[in-house]
Amino acid sequence: MNDSSYIGRFAPTPSGYLHFGSLVAALASWLDARAVGGTWLVRMEDIDPPREAPGAQAAILNTLESYGLEWDGEVVYQSLRHEAYAEVLERLFRQGLAYACTCSRKQLEGYNGVYPGLCRNAGHSRENAAIRLRVPELVYHFDDRVQGHFQQHLGREVGDFVIRRRDGLYAYQLAVVLDDAWQGVTDIVRGADLLDNTPRQLYLQELLGLAQPRYLHVPLIVQPDGHKLGKSYRSPPLAADQATALLLRALRALGQTTEAGMEQGTPAEVLAHAALHWNPDILPRRLSVPEADLR
Ligand code: GLU
Ligand code: ZN
């Protein structure tokens, strides 16, 4: 199949080096785009400087390159997109859809992460306050290409969510929706840890009149204890001389068939073969896979 209108993307957060789990997500996104002759973009989600690991941006791009995951065009940096975010935030605020929240972490304890709307009608000034988006008492749902039907009641399960933090930093939910639309992304392939963020993003797309992309959430690679693989400073970058072996392991994580003898191939050869045989229908329909099962 050829679909040159396909635009996919990989959107790493430079809070650490790429680890095996992010390689799996990047590979799935790359393959899904390349298998149909589509475009594949890389966007650096560098909107949270305090959580950024020094050197992580360059290391992530280096790893993608040495693993043969070539992208199209220039890398987009969210740190250069603040004006666009500010403009939309201003509009939502003026429309009465967003409001200032001065709640402390302590005040929000005991609500299981669902914001109880304490500041909804308080009319706080925006200074030194977080900005939250009002959510409707509605279910948002979509059909994920792998995980199937997914739904969430925004009012009951999420509550009004933060789109700009108290320290002035923009929230992931706002930035990701604006940039995917701005870059014309048609297909989002990413880790299943973001599945339950998607309904918030659908709501934002609806509010802002933006097109809804297709979604495919791949299983998250976890440690034997079920924890996420560390994105911590200390996990070293994926070694360039391990590229072929780790790409093959990532393909197994994605349920794709590999052939004997491929261990001797170059990363480019492994990728070319994988793109030719890419079959999203055999992806494991699971939210997580322990890394130890793949060795
Ligand atoms: N930057 C996000 C992350 O690394 C991913 C964003 C996305 O794919 O929507 O977790
Ligand atoms: Zn509040």
Short mmCIF file of C-alpha atoms and ligand atoms in Angstrom, two decimals:
data_model
loop_
_atom_site.label_atom_id
_atom_site.label_comp_id
_atom_site.label_asym_id
_atom_site.label_seq_id
_atom_site.Cartn_x
_atom_site.Cartn_y
_atom_site.Cartn_z
CA MET A 1 0.00 0.00 0.00
CA ASN A 2 1.16 3.51 -0.65
CA ASP A 3 -0.21 6.47 1.24
CA SER A 4 1.89 9.55 0.80
CA SER A 5 -0.66 11.54 2.80
CA TYR A 6 0.37 9.61 5.94
CA ILE A 7 2.27 11.76 8.44
CA GLY A 8 3.60 10.08 11.56
CA ARG A 9 5.89 11.32 14.29
CA PHE A 10 8.08 10.41 17.22
CA ALA A 11 7.92 12.91 20.08
CA PRO A 12 10.52 12.13 22.76
CA THR A 13 10.82 14.02 26.03
CA PRO A 14 14.50 14.71 26.73
CA SER A 15 14.24 13.82 30.41
CA GLY A 16 16.66 10.95 29.75
CA TYR A 17 18.26 8.91 27.01
CA LEU A 18 16.21 6.64 24.77
CA HIS A 19 15.69 3.33 26.51
CA PHE A 20 14.49 0.07 25.04
CA GLY A 21 10.83 0.96 25.60
CA SER A 22 11.12 4.23 23.70
CA LEU A 23 12.99 2.39 20.94
CA VAL A 24 10.00 0.05 20.58
CA ALA A 25 7.62 3.02 20.25
CA ALA A 26 9.90 4.86 17.81
CA LEU A 27 10.34 1.73 15.71
CA ALA A 28 6.59 1.05 15.54
CA SER A 29 5.89 4.63 14.50
CA TRP A 30 8.68 4.60 11.90
CA LEU A 31 7.55 1.26 10.43
CA ASP A 32 3.90 2.26 10.29
CA ALA A 33 4.87 5.37 8.30
CA ARG A 34 7.51 3.81 6.05
CA ALA A 35 5.40 0.73 5.24
CA VAL A 36 2.97 3.02 3.38
CA GLY A 37 5.54 5.43 1.97
CA GLY A 38 4.50 8.09 4.46
CA THR A 39 6.38 10.90 6.17
CA TRP A 40 7.97 10.47 9.60
CA LEU A 41 8.75 13.49 11.77
CA VAL A 42 10.67 13.94 15.01
CA ARG A 43 9.54 16.50 17.56
CA MET A 44 11.58 17.24 20.66
CA GLU A 45 9.14 17.77 23.55
CA ASP A 46 11.46 20.04 25.49
CA ILE A 47 8.88 22.09 27.38
CA ASP A 48 10.05 21.14 30.86
CA PRO A 49 13.63 22.41 31.32
CA PRO A 50 13.84 21.49 35.03
CA ARG A 51 13.26 17.84 34.14
CA GLU A 52 15.61 17.80 31.18
CA ALA A 53 18.75 15.66 31.36
CA PRO A 54 21.84 17.46 30.06
CA GLY A 55 22.88 16.03 26.70
CA ALA A 56 19.70 13.99 26.30
CA GLN A 57 18.46 15.82 23.19
CA ALA A 58 21.61 15.17 21.19
CA ALA A 59 21.88 11.62 22.50
CA ILE A 60 18.30 10.79 21.45
CA LEU A 61 18.86 12.08 17.93
CA ASN A 62 22.20 10.23 17.73
CA THR A 63 20.58 6.98 18.75
CA LEU A 64 17.80 7.36 16.18
CA GLU A 65 20.43 7.98 13.52
CA SER A 66 22.72 5.13 14.47
CA TYR A 67 19.72 2.77 14.58
CA GLY A 68 18.73 3.81 11.06
CA LEU A 69 15.50 5.53 12.08
CA GLU A 70 15.79 8.43 9.66
CA TRP A 71 13.29 11.25 9.89
CA ASP A 72 12.03 13.73 7.32
CA GLY A 73 12.70 17.45 7.48
CA GLU A 74 13.95 19.40 10.46
CA VAL A 75 13.39 18.42 14.07
CA VAL A 76 10.71 20.61 15.67
CA TYR A 77 11.45 21.91 19.18
CA GLN A 78 8.52 22.65 21.45
CA SER A 79 10.67 25.18 23.33
CA LEU A 80 10.32 27.39 20.24
CA ARG A 81 6.54 27.11 20.11
CA HIS A 82 5.56 29.04 23.25
CA GLU A 83 3.83 31.83 21.34
CA ALA A 84 1.43 29.39 19.70
CA TYR A 85 0.61 27.81 23.05
CA ALA A 86 0.14 31.20 24.71
CA GLU A 87 -2.27 32.35 22.03
CA VAL A 88 -4.53 29.33 22.41
CA LEU A 89 -4.37 29.51 26.20
CA GLU A 90 -5.43 33.15 26.02
CA ARG A 91 -8.36 32.27 23.77
CA LEU A 92 -9.55 29.45 26.06
CA PHE A 93 -9.28 31.78 29.03
CA ARG A 94 -11.27 34.54 27.34
CA GLN A 95 -13.97 32.05 26.33
CA GLY A 96 -14.33 31.05 29.96
CA LEU A 97 -13.15 27.52 29.19
CA ALA A 98 -9.98 27.84 31.24
CA TYR A 99 -9.50 29.26 34.73
CA ALA A 100 -6.82 29.91 37.31
CA CYS A 101 -6.32 27.37 40.09
CA THR A 102 -4.39 28.06 43.26
CA CYS A 103 -4.87 24.69 44.94
CA SER A 104 -1.81 23.25 46.62
CA ARG A 105 -0.79 19.65 46.19
CA LYS A 106 -1.85 19.10 49.77
CA GLN A 107 -5.37 20.41 49.13
CA LEU A 108 -5.77 17.92 46.28
CA GLU A 109 -4.77 14.87 48.31
CA GLY A 110 -7.49 12.29 48.70
CA TYR A 111 -9.22 12.88 45.36
CA ASN A 112 -7.38 10.07 43.53
CA GLY A 113 -5.94 12.47 40.98
CA VAL A 114 -9.37 13.68 39.83
CA TYR A 115 -9.51 17.46 40.22
CA PRO A 116 -12.61 18.25 42.27
CA GLY A 117 -13.20 21.67 40.68
CA LEU A 118 -12.44 23.70 43.80
CA CYS A 119 -11.36 26.84 41.88
CA ARG A 120 -13.86 26.54 39.02
CA ASN A 121 -15.89 29.55 39.96
CA ALA A 122 -13.42 31.35 42.20
CA GLY A 123 -12.29 33.89 39.61
CA HIS A 124 -8.66 33.81 40.80
CA SER A 125 -6.12 35.99 39.06
CA ARG A 126 -3.77 34.14 36.75
CA GLU A 127 -0.68 35.28 38.53
CA ASN A 128 1.11 32.54 40.38
CA ALA A 129 -1.67 30.10 39.53
CA ALA A 130 -2.01 27.01 37.38
CA ILE A 131 -4.44 27.20 34.46
CA ARG A 132 -6.99 24.42 34.16
CA LEU A 133 -9.35 23.52 31.34
CA ARG A 134 -12.98 22.87 32.20
CA VAL A 135 -14.09 19.43 31.09
CA PRO A 136 -17.65 18.42 30.28
CA GLU A 137 -19.52 15.65 32.10
CA LEU A 138 -19.16 13.43 29.06
CA VAL A 139 -17.56 10.22 27.88
CA TYR A 140 -14.86 10.60 25.21
CA HIS A 141 -14.06 7.50 23.22
CA PHE A 142 -12.11 6.31 20.20
CA ASP A 143 -11.06 3.11 18.45
CA ASP A 144 -7.40 2.38 18.84
CA ARG A 145 -5.93 0.39 15.94
CA VAL A 146 -4.51 -2.18 18.34
CA GLN A 147 -6.10 -1.78 21.74
CA GLY A 148 -9.63 -1.44 20.36
CA HIS A 149 -12.36 0.67 21.87
CA PHE A 150 -11.28 2.96 24.70
CA GLN A 151 -13.38 5.41 26.64
CA GLN A 152 -13.13 7.72 29.59
CA HIS A 153 -15.61 9.93 31.40
CA LEU A 154 -13.70 13.19 31.59
CA GLY A 155 -15.66 14.70 34.44
CA ARG A 156 -15.59 11.64 36.68
CA GLU A 157 -12.22 10.09 35.76
CA VAL A 158 -10.03 13.13 35.06
CA GLY A 159 -11.60 16.40 36.10
CA ASP A 160 -10.53 19.85 34.90
CA PHE A 161 -6.91 19.36 33.88
CA VAL A 162 -3.86 21.61 33.90
CA ILE A 163 -2.84 23.20 30.60
CA ARG A 164 -0.29 25.59 32.10
CA ARG A 165 1.50 24.92 35.32
CA ARG A 166 1.89 27.36 38.15
CA ASP A 167 5.57 27.84 37.20
CA GLY A 168 4.43 29.07 33.77
CA LEU A 169 5.37 25.92 31.85
CA TYR A 170 2.86 24.62 29.33
CA ALA A 171 1.41 21.17 29.89
CA TYR A 172 2.07 18.22 27.61
CA GLN A 173 -1.66 17.83 26.78
CA LEU A 174 -1.91 21.28 25.25
CA ALA A 175 1.43 21.27 23.43
CA VAL A 176 1.01 17.80 21.95
CA VAL A 177 -2.44 18.54 20.51
CA LEU A 178 -1.42 21.87 19.02
CA ASP A 179 1.78 20.54 17.49
CA ASP A 180 0.31 17.36 16.06
CA ALA A 181 -2.31 19.50 14.31
CA TRP A 182 0.21 22.15 13.24
CA GLN A 183 2.48 19.48 11.73
CA GLY A 184 -0.46 17.79 9.98
CA VAL A 185 0.09 14.48 11.80
CA THR A 186 -2.42 11.88 10.60
CA ASP A 187 -1.26 8.91 12.67
CA ILE A 188 -0.06 8.75 16.25
CA VAL A 189 1.82 5.60 17.22
CA ARG A 190 3.11 5.67 20.80
CA GLY A 191 3.38 3.77 24.06
CA ALA A 192 0.27 2.48 25.81
CA ASP A 193 1.13 4.55 28.89
CA LEU A 194 -0.50 7.41 26.96
CA LEU A 195 -3.74 5.58 26.14
CA ASP A 196 -5.58 7.21 29.02
CA ASN A 197 -4.31 10.67 28.02
CA THR A 198 -6.00 10.37 24.63
CA PRO A 199 -9.57 11.33 25.64
CA ARG A 200 -8.24 14.65 27.03
CA GLN A 201 -6.52 15.22 23.73
CA LEU A 202 -9.71 14.37 21.79
CA TYR A 203 -11.58 16.93 23.86
CA LEU A 204 -8.97 19.61 23.12
CA GLN A 205 -9.10 18.78 19.40
CA GLU A 206 -12.87 19.14 19.48
CA LEU A 207 -12.74 22.46 21.36
CA LEU A 208 -10.18 23.90 18.96
CA GLY A 209 -11.75 22.53 15.77
CA LEU A 210 -8.73 20.35 14.93
CA ALA A 211 -8.79 17.11 12.95
CA GLN A 212 -8.59 13.88 14.93
CA PRO A 213 -5.65 11.64 14.02
CA ARG A 214 -5.73 7.84 14.08
CA TYR A 215 -4.19 6.23 17.15
CA LEU A 216 -2.15 3.09 17.71
CA HIS A 217 -0.83 2.39 21.20
CA VAL A 218 1.94 -0.20 21.42
CA PRO A 219 2.61 -2.24 24.57
CA LEU A 220 4.81 -0.55 27.11
CA ILE A 221 8.00 -2.43 27.92
CA VAL A 222 8.22 -2.91 31.68
CA GLN A 223 10.57 -4.37 34.26
CA PRO A 224 9.75 -7.76 35.77
CA ASP A 225 8.05 -5.97 38.69
CA GLY A 226 5.73 -4.19 36.26
CA HIS A 227 7.46 -0.83 36.61
CA LYS A 228 8.23 1.35 33.60
CA LEU A 229 11.76 1.12 32.25
CA GLY A 230 13.77 3.89 33.86
CA LYS A 231 14.13 7.06 31.87
CA SER A 232 16.52 8.07 34.59
CA TYR A 233 19.77 9.96 34.08
CA ARG A 234 21.71 6.86 34.94
CA SER A 235 20.37 4.53 32.27
CA PRO A 236 23.06 4.71 29.59
CA PRO A 237 22.23 5.46 25.95
CA LEU A 238 21.39 2.44 23.78
CA ALA A 239 24.76 1.36 22.38
CA ALA A 240 25.30 1.92 18.66
CA ASP A 241 26.97 -1.50 18.29
CA GLN A 242 23.83 -3.15 19.70
CA ALA A 243 21.56 -1.64 17.04
CA THR A 244 20.82 -4.78 15.05
CA ALA A 245 20.28 -6.95 18.12
CA LEU A 246 18.02 -4.42 19.85
CA LEU A 247 16.02 -3.69 16.70
CA LEU A 248 15.35 -7.43 16.38
CA ARG A 249 14.31 -7.61 20.02
CA ALA A 250 12.05 -4.59 19.51
CA LEU A 251 10.45 -6.30 16.51
CA ARG A 252 9.70 -9.32 18.69
CA ALA A 253 8.12 -7.01 21.26
CA LEU A 254 5.87 -5.80 18.44
CA GLY A 255 4.89 -9.37 17.53
CA GLN A 256 6.56 -9.09 14.12
CA THR A 257 8.31 -12.02 12.51
CA THR A 258 12.07 -11.90 12.15
CA GLU A 259 14.20 -14.27 10.12
CA ALA A 260 17.22 -16.32 11.09
CA GLY A 261 20.44 -14.77 9.91
CA MET A 262 19.21 -11.22 10.40
CA GLU A 263 21.48 -10.89 13.42
CA GLN A 264 24.30 -10.53 10.91
CA GLY A 265 22.58 -7.71 9.01
CA THR A 266 23.00 -3.95 9.32
CA PRO A 267 20.32 -1.87 11.05
CA ALA A 268 19.26 -0.55 7.63
CA GLU A 269 18.78 -4.11 6.35
CA VAL A 270 16.73 -5.11 9.40
CA LEU A 271 14.55 -2.01 9.00
CA ALA A 272 14.02 -2.49 5.27
CA HIS A 273 12.90 -6.07 5.84
CA ALA A 274 10.67 -5.07 8.74
CA ALA A 275 8.99 -2.27 6.79
CA LEU A 276 8.22 -4.67 3.97
CA HIS A 277 6.62 -7.16 6.37
CA TRP A 278 5.07 -4.70 8.84
CA ASN A 279 1.73 -6.02 10.06
CA PRO A 280 -0.01 -3.97 12.76
CA ASP A 281 -2.75 -6.61 13.02
CA ILE A 282 -0.42 -9.02 14.83
CA LEU A 283 0.76 -6.50 17.42
CA PRO A 284 0.12 -7.80 20.93
CA ARG A 285 -3.10 -6.33 22.25
CA ARG A 286 -1.61 -5.69 25.66
CA LEU A 287 -0.79 -2.60 27.61
CA SER A 288 2.58 -3.90 28.76
CA VAL A 289 5.19 -6.56 28.06
CA PRO A 290 8.00 -7.43 30.51
CA GLU A 291 11.38 -6.81 28.94
CA ALA A 292 12.70 -10.08 30.32
CA ASP A 293 10.25 -12.04 28.11
CA LEU A 294 11.97 -10.72 25.00
CA ARG A 295 15.56 -11.74 25.55
N1 GLU B 1 6.71 13.22 24.85
C1 GLU B 1 5.88 12.13 25.27
C2 GLU B 1 6.70 11.09 25.98
O1 GLU B 1 7.90 10.98 25.72
C3 GLU B 1 5.19 11.41 24.14
C4 GLU B 1 4.19 12.24 23.47
C5 GLU B 1 3.32 11.49 22.49
O2 GLU B 1 3.79 10.59 21.81
O3 GLU B 1 2.16 11.86 22.42
O4 GLU B 1 6.17 10.38 26.80
ZN ZN B 2 -7.81 24.86 42.45
#
